[in-house]
PDB file of C-alpha atoms in Angstrom:
ATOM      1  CA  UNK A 433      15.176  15.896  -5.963  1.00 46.00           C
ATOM      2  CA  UNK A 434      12.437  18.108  -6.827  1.00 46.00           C
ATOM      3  CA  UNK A 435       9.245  19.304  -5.236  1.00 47.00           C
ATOM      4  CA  UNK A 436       6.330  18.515  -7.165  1.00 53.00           C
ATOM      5  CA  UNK A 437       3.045  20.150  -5.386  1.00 53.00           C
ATOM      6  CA  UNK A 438       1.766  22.628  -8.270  1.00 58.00           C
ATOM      7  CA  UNK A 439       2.549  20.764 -10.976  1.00 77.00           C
ATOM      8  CA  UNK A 440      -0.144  18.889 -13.538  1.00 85.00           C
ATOM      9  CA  UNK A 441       1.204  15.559 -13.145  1.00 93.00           C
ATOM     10  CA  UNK A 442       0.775  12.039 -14.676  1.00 96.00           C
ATOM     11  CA  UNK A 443       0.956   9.483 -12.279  1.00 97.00           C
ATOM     12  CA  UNK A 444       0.798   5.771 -12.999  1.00 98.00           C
ATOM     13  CA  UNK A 445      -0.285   3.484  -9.870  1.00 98.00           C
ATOM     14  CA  UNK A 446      -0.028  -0.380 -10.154  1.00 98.00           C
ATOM     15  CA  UNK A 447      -3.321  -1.814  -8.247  1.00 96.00           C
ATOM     16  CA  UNK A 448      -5.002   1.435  -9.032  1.00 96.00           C
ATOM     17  CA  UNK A 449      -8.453  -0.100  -8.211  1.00 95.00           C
ATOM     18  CA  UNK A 450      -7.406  -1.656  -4.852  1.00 93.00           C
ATOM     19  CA  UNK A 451      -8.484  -0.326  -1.174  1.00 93.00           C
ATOM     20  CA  UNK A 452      -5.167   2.094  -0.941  1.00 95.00           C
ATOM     21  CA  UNK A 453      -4.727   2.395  -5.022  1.00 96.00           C
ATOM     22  CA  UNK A 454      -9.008   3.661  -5.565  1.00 96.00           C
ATOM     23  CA  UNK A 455      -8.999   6.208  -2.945  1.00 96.00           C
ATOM     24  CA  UNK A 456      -5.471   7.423  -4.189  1.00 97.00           C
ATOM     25  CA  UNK A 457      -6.915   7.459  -7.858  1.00 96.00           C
ATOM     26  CA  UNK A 458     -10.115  10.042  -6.579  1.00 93.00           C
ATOM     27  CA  UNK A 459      -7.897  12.077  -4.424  1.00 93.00           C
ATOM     28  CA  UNK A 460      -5.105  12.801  -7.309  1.00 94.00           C
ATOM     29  CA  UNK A 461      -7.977  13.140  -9.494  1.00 90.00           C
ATOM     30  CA  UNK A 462      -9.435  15.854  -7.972  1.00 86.00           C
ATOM     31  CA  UNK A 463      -6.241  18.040  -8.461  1.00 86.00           C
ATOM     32  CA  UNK A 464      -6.262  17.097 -12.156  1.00 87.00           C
ATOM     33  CA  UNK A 465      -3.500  15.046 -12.769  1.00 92.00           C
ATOM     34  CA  UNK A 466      -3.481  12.188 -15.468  1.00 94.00           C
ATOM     35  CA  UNK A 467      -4.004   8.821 -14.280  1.00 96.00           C
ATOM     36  CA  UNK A 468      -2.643   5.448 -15.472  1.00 97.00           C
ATOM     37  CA  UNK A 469      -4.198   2.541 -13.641  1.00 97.00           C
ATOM     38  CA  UNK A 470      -2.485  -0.542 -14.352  1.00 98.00           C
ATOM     39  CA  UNK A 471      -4.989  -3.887 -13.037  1.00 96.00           C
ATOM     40  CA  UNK A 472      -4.274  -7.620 -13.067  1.00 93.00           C
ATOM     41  CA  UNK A 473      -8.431  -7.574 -13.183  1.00 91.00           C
ATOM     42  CA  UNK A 474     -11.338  -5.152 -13.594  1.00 92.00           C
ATOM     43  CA  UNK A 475     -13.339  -7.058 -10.831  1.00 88.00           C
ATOM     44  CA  UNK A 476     -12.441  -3.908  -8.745  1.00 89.00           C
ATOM     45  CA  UNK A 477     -13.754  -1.104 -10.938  1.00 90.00           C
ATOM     46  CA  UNK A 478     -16.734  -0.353  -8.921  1.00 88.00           C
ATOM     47  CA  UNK A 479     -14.573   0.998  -6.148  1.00 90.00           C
ATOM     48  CA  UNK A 480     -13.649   3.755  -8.473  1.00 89.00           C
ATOM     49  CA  UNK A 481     -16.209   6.623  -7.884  1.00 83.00           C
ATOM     50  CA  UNK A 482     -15.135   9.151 -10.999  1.00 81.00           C
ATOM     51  CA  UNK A 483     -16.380   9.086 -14.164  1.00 82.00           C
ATOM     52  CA  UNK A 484     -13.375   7.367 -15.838  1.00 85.00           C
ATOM     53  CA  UNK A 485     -13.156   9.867 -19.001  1.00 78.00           C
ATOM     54  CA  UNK A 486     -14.608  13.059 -17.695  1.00 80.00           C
ATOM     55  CA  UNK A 487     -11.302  12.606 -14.957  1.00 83.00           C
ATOM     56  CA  UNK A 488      -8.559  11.699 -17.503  1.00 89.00           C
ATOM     57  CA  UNK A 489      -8.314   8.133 -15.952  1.00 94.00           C
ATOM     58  CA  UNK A 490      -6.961   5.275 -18.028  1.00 95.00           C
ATOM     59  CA  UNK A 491      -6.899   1.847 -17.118  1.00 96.00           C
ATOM     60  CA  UNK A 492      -4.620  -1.056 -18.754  1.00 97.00           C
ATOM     61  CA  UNK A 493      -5.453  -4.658 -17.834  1.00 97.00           C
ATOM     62  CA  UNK A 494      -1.351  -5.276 -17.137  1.00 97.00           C
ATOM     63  CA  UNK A 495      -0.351  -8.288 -14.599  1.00 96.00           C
ATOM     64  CA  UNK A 496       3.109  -6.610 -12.831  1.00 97.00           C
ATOM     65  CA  UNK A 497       4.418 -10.038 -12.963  1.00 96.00           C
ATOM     66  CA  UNK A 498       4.225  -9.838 -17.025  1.00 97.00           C
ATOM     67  CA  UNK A 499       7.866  -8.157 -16.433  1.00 98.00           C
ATOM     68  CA  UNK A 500       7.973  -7.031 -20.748  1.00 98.00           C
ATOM     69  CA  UNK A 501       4.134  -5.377 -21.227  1.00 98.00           C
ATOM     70  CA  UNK A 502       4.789  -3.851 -17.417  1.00 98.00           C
ATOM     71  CA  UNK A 503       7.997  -1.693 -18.470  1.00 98.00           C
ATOM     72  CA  UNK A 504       6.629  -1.127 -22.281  1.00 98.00           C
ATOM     73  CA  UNK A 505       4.057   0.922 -20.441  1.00 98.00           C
ATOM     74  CA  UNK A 506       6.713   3.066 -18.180  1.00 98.00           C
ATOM     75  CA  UNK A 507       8.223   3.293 -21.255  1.00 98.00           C
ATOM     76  CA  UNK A 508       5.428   4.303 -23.304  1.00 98.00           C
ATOM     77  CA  UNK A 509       3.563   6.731 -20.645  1.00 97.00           C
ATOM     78  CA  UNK A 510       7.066   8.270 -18.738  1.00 97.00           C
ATOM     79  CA  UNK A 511       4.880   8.829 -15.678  1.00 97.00           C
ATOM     80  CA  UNK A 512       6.074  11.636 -13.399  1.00 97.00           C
ATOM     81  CA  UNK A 513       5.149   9.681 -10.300  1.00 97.00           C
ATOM     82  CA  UNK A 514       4.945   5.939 -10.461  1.00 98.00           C
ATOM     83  CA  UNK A 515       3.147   4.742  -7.430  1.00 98.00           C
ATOM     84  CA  UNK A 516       3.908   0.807  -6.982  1.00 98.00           C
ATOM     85  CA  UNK A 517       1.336  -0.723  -4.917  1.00 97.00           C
ATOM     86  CA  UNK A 518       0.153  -3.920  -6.414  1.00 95.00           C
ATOM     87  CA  UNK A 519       2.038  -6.786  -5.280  1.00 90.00           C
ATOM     88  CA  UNK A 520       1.022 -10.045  -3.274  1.00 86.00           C
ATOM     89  CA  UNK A 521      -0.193  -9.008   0.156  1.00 81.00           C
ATOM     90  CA  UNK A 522      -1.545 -12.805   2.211  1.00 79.00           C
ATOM     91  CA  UNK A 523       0.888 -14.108   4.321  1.00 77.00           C
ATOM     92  CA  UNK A 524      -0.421 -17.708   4.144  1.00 77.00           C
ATOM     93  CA  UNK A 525      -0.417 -17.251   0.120  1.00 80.00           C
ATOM     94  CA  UNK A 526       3.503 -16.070   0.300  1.00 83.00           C
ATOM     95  CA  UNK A 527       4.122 -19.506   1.826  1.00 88.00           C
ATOM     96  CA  UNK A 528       1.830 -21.354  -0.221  1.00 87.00           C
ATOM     97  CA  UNK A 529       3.455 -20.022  -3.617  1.00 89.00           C
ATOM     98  CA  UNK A 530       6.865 -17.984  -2.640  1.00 89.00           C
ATOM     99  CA  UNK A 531       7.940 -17.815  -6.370  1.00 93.00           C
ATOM    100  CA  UNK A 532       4.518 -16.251  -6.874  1.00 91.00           C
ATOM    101  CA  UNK A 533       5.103 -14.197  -4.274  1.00 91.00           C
ATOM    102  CA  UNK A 534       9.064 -13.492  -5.370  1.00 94.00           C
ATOM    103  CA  UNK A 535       7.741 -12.514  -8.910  1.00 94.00           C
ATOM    104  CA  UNK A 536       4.703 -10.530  -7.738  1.00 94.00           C
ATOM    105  CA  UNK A 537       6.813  -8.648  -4.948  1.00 96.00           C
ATOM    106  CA  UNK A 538      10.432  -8.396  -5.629  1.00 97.00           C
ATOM    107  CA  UNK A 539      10.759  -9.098  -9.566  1.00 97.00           C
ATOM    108  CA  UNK A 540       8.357  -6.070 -10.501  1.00 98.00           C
ATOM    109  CA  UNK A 541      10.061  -3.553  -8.132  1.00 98.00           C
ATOM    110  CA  UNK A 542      13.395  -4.314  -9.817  1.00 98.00           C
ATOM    111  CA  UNK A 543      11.374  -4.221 -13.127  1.00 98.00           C
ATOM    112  CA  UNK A 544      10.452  -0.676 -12.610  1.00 98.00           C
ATOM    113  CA  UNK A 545      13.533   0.324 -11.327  1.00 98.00           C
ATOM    114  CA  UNK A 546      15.838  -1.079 -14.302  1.00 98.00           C
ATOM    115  CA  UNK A 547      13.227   0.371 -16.901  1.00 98.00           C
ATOM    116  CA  UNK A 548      13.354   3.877 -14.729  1.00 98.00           C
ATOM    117  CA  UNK A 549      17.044   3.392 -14.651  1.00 98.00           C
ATOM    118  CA  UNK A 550      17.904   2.326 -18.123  1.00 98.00           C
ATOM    119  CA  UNK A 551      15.440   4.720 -20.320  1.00 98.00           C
ATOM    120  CA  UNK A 552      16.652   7.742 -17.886  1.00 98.00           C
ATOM    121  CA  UNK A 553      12.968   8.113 -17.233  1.00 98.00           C
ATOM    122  CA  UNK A 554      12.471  11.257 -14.764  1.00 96.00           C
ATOM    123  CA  UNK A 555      10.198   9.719 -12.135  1.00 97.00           C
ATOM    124  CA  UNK A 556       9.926   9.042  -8.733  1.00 98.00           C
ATOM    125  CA  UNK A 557       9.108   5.770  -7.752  1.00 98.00           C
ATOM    126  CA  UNK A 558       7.273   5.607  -4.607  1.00 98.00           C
ATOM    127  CA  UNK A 559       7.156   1.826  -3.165  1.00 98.00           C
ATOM    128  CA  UNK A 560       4.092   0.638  -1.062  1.00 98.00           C
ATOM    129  CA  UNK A 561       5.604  -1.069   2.073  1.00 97.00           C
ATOM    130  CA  UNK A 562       4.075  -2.404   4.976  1.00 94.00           C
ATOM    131  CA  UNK A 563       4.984  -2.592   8.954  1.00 95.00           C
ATOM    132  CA  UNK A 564       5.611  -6.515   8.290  1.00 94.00           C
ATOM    133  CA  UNK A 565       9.202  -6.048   7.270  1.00 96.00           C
ATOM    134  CA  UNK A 566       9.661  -5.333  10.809  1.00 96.00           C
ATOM    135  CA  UNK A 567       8.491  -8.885  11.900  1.00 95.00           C
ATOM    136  CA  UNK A 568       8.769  -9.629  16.207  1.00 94.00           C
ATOM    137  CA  UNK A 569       9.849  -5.460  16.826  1.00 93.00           C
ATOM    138  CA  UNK A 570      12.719  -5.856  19.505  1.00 93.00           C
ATOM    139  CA  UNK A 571      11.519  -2.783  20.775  1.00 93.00           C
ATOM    140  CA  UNK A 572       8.102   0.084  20.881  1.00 92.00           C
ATOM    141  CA  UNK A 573       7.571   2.119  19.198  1.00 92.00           C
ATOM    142  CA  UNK A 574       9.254   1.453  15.976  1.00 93.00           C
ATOM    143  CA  UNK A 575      10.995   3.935  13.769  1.00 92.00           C
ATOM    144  CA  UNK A 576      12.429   4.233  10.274  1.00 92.00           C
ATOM    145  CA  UNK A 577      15.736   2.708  11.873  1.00 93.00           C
ATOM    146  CA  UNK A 578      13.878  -0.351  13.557  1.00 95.00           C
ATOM    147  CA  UNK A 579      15.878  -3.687  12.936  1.00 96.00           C
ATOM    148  CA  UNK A 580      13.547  -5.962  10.105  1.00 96.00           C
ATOM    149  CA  UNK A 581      13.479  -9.390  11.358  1.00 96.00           C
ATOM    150  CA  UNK A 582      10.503 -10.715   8.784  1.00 96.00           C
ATOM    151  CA  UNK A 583       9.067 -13.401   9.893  1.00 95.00           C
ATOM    152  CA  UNK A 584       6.922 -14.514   6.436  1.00 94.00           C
ATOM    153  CA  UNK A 585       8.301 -14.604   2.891  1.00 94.00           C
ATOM    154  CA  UNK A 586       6.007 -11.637   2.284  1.00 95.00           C
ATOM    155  CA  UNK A 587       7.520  -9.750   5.005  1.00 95.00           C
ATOM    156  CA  UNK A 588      10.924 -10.880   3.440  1.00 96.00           C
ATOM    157  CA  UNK A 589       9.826 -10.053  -0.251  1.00 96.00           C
ATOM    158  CA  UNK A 590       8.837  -6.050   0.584  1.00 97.00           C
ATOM    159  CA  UNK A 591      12.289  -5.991   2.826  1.00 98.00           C
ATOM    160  CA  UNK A 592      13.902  -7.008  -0.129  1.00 98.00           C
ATOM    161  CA  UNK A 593      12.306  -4.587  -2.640  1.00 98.00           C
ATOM    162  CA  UNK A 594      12.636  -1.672  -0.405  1.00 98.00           C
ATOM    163  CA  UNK A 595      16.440  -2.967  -0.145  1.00 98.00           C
ATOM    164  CA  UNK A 596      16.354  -2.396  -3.886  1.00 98.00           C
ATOM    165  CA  UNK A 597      14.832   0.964  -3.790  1.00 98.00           C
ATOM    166  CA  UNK A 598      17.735   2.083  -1.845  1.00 98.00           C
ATOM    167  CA  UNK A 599      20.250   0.557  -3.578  1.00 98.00           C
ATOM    168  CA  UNK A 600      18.974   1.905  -7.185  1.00 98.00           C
ATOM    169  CA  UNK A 601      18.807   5.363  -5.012  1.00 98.00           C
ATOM    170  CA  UNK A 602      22.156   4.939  -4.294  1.00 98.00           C
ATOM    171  CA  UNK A 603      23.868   3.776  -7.534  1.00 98.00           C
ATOM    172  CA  UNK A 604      22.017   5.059 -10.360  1.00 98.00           C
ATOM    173  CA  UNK A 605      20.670   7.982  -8.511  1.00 98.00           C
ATOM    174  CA  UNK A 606      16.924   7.236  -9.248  1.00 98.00           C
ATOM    175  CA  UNK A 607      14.329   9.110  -7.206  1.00 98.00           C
ATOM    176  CA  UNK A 608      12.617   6.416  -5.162  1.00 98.00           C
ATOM    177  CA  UNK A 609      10.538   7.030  -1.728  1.00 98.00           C
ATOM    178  CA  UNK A 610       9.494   3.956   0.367  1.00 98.00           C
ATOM    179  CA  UNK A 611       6.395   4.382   2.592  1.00 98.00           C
ATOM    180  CA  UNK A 612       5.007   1.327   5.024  1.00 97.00           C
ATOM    181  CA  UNK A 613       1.485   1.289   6.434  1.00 96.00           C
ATOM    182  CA  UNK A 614       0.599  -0.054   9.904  1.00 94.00           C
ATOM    183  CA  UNK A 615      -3.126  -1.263   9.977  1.00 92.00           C
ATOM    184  CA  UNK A 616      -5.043   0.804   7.230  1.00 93.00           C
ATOM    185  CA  UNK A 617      -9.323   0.371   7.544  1.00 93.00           C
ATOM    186  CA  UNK A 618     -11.688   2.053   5.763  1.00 93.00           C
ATOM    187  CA  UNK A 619     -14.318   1.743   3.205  1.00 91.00           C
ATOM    188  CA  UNK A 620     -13.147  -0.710  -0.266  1.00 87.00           C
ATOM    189  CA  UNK A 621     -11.375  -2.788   1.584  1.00 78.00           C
ATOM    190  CA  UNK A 622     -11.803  -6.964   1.157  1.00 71.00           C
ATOM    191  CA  UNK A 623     -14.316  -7.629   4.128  1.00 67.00           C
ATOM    192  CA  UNK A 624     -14.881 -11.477   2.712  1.00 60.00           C
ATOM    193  CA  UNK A 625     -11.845 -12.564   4.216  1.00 60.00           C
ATOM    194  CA  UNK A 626      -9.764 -12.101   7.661  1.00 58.00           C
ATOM    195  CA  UNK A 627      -7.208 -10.627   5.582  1.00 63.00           C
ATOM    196  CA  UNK A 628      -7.798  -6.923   7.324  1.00 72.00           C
ATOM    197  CA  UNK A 629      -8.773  -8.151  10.675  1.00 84.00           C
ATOM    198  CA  UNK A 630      -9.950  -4.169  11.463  1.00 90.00           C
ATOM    199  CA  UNK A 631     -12.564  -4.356   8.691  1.00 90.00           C
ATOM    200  CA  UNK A 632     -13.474  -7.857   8.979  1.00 89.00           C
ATOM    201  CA  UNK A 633     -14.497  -7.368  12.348  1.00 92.00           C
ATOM    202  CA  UNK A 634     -16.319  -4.135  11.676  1.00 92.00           C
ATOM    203  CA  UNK A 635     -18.258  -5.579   8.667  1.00 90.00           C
ATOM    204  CA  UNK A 636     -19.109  -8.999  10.666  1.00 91.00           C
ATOM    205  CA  UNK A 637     -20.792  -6.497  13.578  1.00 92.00           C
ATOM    206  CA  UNK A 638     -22.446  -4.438  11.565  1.00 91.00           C
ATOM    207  CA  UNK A 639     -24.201  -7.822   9.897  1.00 91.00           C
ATOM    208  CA  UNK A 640     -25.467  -8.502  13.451  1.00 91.00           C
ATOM    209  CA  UNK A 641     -23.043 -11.580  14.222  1.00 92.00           C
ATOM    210  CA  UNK A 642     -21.246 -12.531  17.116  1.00 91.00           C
ATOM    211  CA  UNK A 643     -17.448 -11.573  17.242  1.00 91.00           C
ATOM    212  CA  UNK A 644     -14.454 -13.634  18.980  1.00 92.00           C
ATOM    213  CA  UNK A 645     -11.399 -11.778  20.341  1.00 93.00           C
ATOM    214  CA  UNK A 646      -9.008 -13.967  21.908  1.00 92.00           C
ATOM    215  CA  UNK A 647      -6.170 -13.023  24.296  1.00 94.00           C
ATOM    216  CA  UNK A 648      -9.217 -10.984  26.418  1.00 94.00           C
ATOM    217  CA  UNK A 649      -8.666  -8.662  24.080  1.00 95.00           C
ATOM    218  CA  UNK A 650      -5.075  -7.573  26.239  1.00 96.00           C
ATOM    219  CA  UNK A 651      -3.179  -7.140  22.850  1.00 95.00           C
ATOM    220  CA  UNK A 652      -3.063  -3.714  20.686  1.00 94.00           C
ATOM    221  CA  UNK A 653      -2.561  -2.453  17.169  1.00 94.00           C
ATOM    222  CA  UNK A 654      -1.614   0.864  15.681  1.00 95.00           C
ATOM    223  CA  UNK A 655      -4.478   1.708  13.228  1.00 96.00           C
ATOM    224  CA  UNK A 656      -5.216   4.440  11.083  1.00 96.00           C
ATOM    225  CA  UNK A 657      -8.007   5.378   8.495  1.00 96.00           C
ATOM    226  CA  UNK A 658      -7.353   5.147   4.819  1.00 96.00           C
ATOM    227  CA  UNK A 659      -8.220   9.143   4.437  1.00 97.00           C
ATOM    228  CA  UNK A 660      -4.990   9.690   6.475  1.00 98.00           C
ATOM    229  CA  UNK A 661      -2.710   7.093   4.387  1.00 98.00           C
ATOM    230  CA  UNK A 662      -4.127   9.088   1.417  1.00 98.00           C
ATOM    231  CA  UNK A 663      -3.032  12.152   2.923  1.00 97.00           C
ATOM    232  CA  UNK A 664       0.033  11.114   3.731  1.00 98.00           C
ATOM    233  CA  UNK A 665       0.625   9.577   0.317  1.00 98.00           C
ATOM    234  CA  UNK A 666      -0.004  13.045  -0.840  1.00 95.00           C
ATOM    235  CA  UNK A 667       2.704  14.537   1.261  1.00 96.00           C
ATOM    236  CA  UNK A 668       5.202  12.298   0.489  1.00 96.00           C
ATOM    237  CA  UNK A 669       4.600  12.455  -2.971  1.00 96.00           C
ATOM    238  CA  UNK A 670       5.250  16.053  -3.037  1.00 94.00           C
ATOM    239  CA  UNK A 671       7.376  16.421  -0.327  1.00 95.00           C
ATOM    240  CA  UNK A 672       9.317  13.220   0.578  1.00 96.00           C
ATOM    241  CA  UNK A 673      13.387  13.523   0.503  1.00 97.00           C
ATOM    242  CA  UNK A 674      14.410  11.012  -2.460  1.00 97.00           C
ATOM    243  CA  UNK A 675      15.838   8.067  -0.914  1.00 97.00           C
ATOM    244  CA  UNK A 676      13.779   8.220   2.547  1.00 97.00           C
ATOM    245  CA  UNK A 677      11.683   5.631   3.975  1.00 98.00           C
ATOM    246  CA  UNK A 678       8.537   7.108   5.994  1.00 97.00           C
ATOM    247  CA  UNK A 679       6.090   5.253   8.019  1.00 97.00           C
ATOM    248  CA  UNK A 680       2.332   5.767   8.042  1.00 97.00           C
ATOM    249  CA  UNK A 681       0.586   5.609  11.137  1.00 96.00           C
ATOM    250  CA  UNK A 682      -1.242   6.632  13.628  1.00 95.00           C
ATOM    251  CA  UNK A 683       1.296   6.390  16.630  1.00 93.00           C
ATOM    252  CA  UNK A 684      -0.718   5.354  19.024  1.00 95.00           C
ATOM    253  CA  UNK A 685      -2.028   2.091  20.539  1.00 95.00           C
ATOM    254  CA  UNK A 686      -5.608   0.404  20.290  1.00 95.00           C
ATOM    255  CA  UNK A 687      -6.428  -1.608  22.459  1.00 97.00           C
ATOM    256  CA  UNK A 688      -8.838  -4.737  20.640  1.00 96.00           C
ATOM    257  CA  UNK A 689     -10.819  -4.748  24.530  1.00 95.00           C
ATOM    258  CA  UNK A 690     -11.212  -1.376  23.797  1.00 96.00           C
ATOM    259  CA  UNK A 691     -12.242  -1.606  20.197  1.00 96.00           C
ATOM    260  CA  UNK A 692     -14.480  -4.794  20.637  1.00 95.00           C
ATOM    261  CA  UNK A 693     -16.373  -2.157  23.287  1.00 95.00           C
ATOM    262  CA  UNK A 694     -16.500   0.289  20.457  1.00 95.00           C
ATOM    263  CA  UNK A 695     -18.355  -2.513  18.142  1.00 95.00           C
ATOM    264  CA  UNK A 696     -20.688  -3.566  21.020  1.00 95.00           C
ATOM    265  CA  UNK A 697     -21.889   0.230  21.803  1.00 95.00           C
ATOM    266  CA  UNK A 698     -22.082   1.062  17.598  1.00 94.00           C
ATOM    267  CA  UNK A 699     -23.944  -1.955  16.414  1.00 94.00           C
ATOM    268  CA  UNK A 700     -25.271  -4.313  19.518  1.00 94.00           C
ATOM    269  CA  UNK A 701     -23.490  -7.168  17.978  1.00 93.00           C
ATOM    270  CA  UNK A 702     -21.873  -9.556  20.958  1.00 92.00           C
ATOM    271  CA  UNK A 703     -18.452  -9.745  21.149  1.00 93.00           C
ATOM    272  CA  UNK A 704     -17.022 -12.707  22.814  1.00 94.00           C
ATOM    273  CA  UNK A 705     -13.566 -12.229  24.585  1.00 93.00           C
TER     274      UNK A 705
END
């Protein structure tokens, strides 16, 4: 295990020009390191703010579920840090297409991991999780030793590659890190969709239209701002303990009453409860 925090680095991140992955990419950029984005599409470019060159960013048009060109490019870059954060994300889409989701979740974790593993590349793999694994929590708050009842193949999918981190941890002695993010908002995110109900809800009151909460708005999140998950990223990066899971959060609760409020007094918009 080895503590990385003044070291020139080159990191590879897999959805490198997504919400998390962009803001990531300027952060590390600013210290220096060298950057391998790897894409399924360039449609996302624009949320990178760096001049790509002047930055020593590269970016490779690789799908993670085309298993062969994904570990010829561990192989062929030996990143220091390989960040692992594209994957399916919809839970609707996991049930729609579970082999999609299988192949896009749990099939390129292992992928890294065997091509870590088998070329004795010296890198820490750092899994993106997410506070799904946990599905109905039998308790508040939850921890790193919460029981994972998943209640969506997606859910199951990330339980199942952070199962694998651990396991590759354990066996081969490969330096992975799992991290899982409660309800992440910010700027970048997709606002066309109800994926990320935080920024959906933000973007539709800022555009002057009315907003539904149901429930009264009696139900509560934990959120926290994408500059803190980068932050955070940054710490465990440098700092995690190899083999650790760590969640990123904000540890406390919002209350959507609360929040709808916040939208009414910010942008006027009506918010119907």
């Amino acid at each position: 295990n080895y503590i990385l925090s003044n070291f020139i680095m080159k990191i590879m991140i897999t959805g490198g020009l997504g919400f998390i992955g962009s803001h990531l990419v300027d952060s590390l950029s600013n210290e220096k390191h060298e950057i391998i984005i790897l894409t399924r599409s360039l449609s996302k470019k624009k949320n990178l703010t760096l001049d790509i060159d002047k930055n020593n960013i590269k970016i490779l048009k690789i799908d993670i579920q085309n298993f062969k060109k994904f570990s010829n490019a561990i192989i062929k870059y030996k990143p220091d840090i390989l960040f692992h954060l594209a994957g399916e994300t919809s839970h609707s889409n996991s049930f729609l297409d579970p082999m999609s989701n299988i192949d896009s979740n749990i099939k390129s974790t292992i992928c890294a991991l065997e091509t870590i593993q088998k070329n004795k590349i010296k890198c820490r793999f750092i899994l993106g999780s997410t506070f799904v694994t946990i599905g109905k929590p039998v308790k508040l708050p939850v921890d790193e030793n919460s029981i994972c009842n998943p209640t969506t193949i997606y859910g199951a999918s990330k339980l199942t590659s952070e199962n694998l981190c651990k396991i590759y941890n354990n066996v081969y002695d490969v330096d992975t890190v799992i991290f899982r993010i409660t309800n992440s908002f910010g700027p970048r995110e997709q606002v066309i969709s109800k994926k990320n109900a935080i920024n959906y809800l933000i973007y539709t009151a800022f555009n002057g239209e009315k907003i539904t909460i149901f429930n009264k708005g009696e139900f509560f999140r934990d959120l926290i701002y994408v500059s803190d998950v980068i932050s955070a990223l940054q710490i465990i990066m440098k700092k995690g303990k190899s083999g650790n899971l760590y969640w990123i959060s904000s540890g406390k609760k919002t209350w959507f009453y609360k929040f709808g409020n916040l939208l009414t007094k910010n942008t006027g918009t009506k918010v119907v409860f």
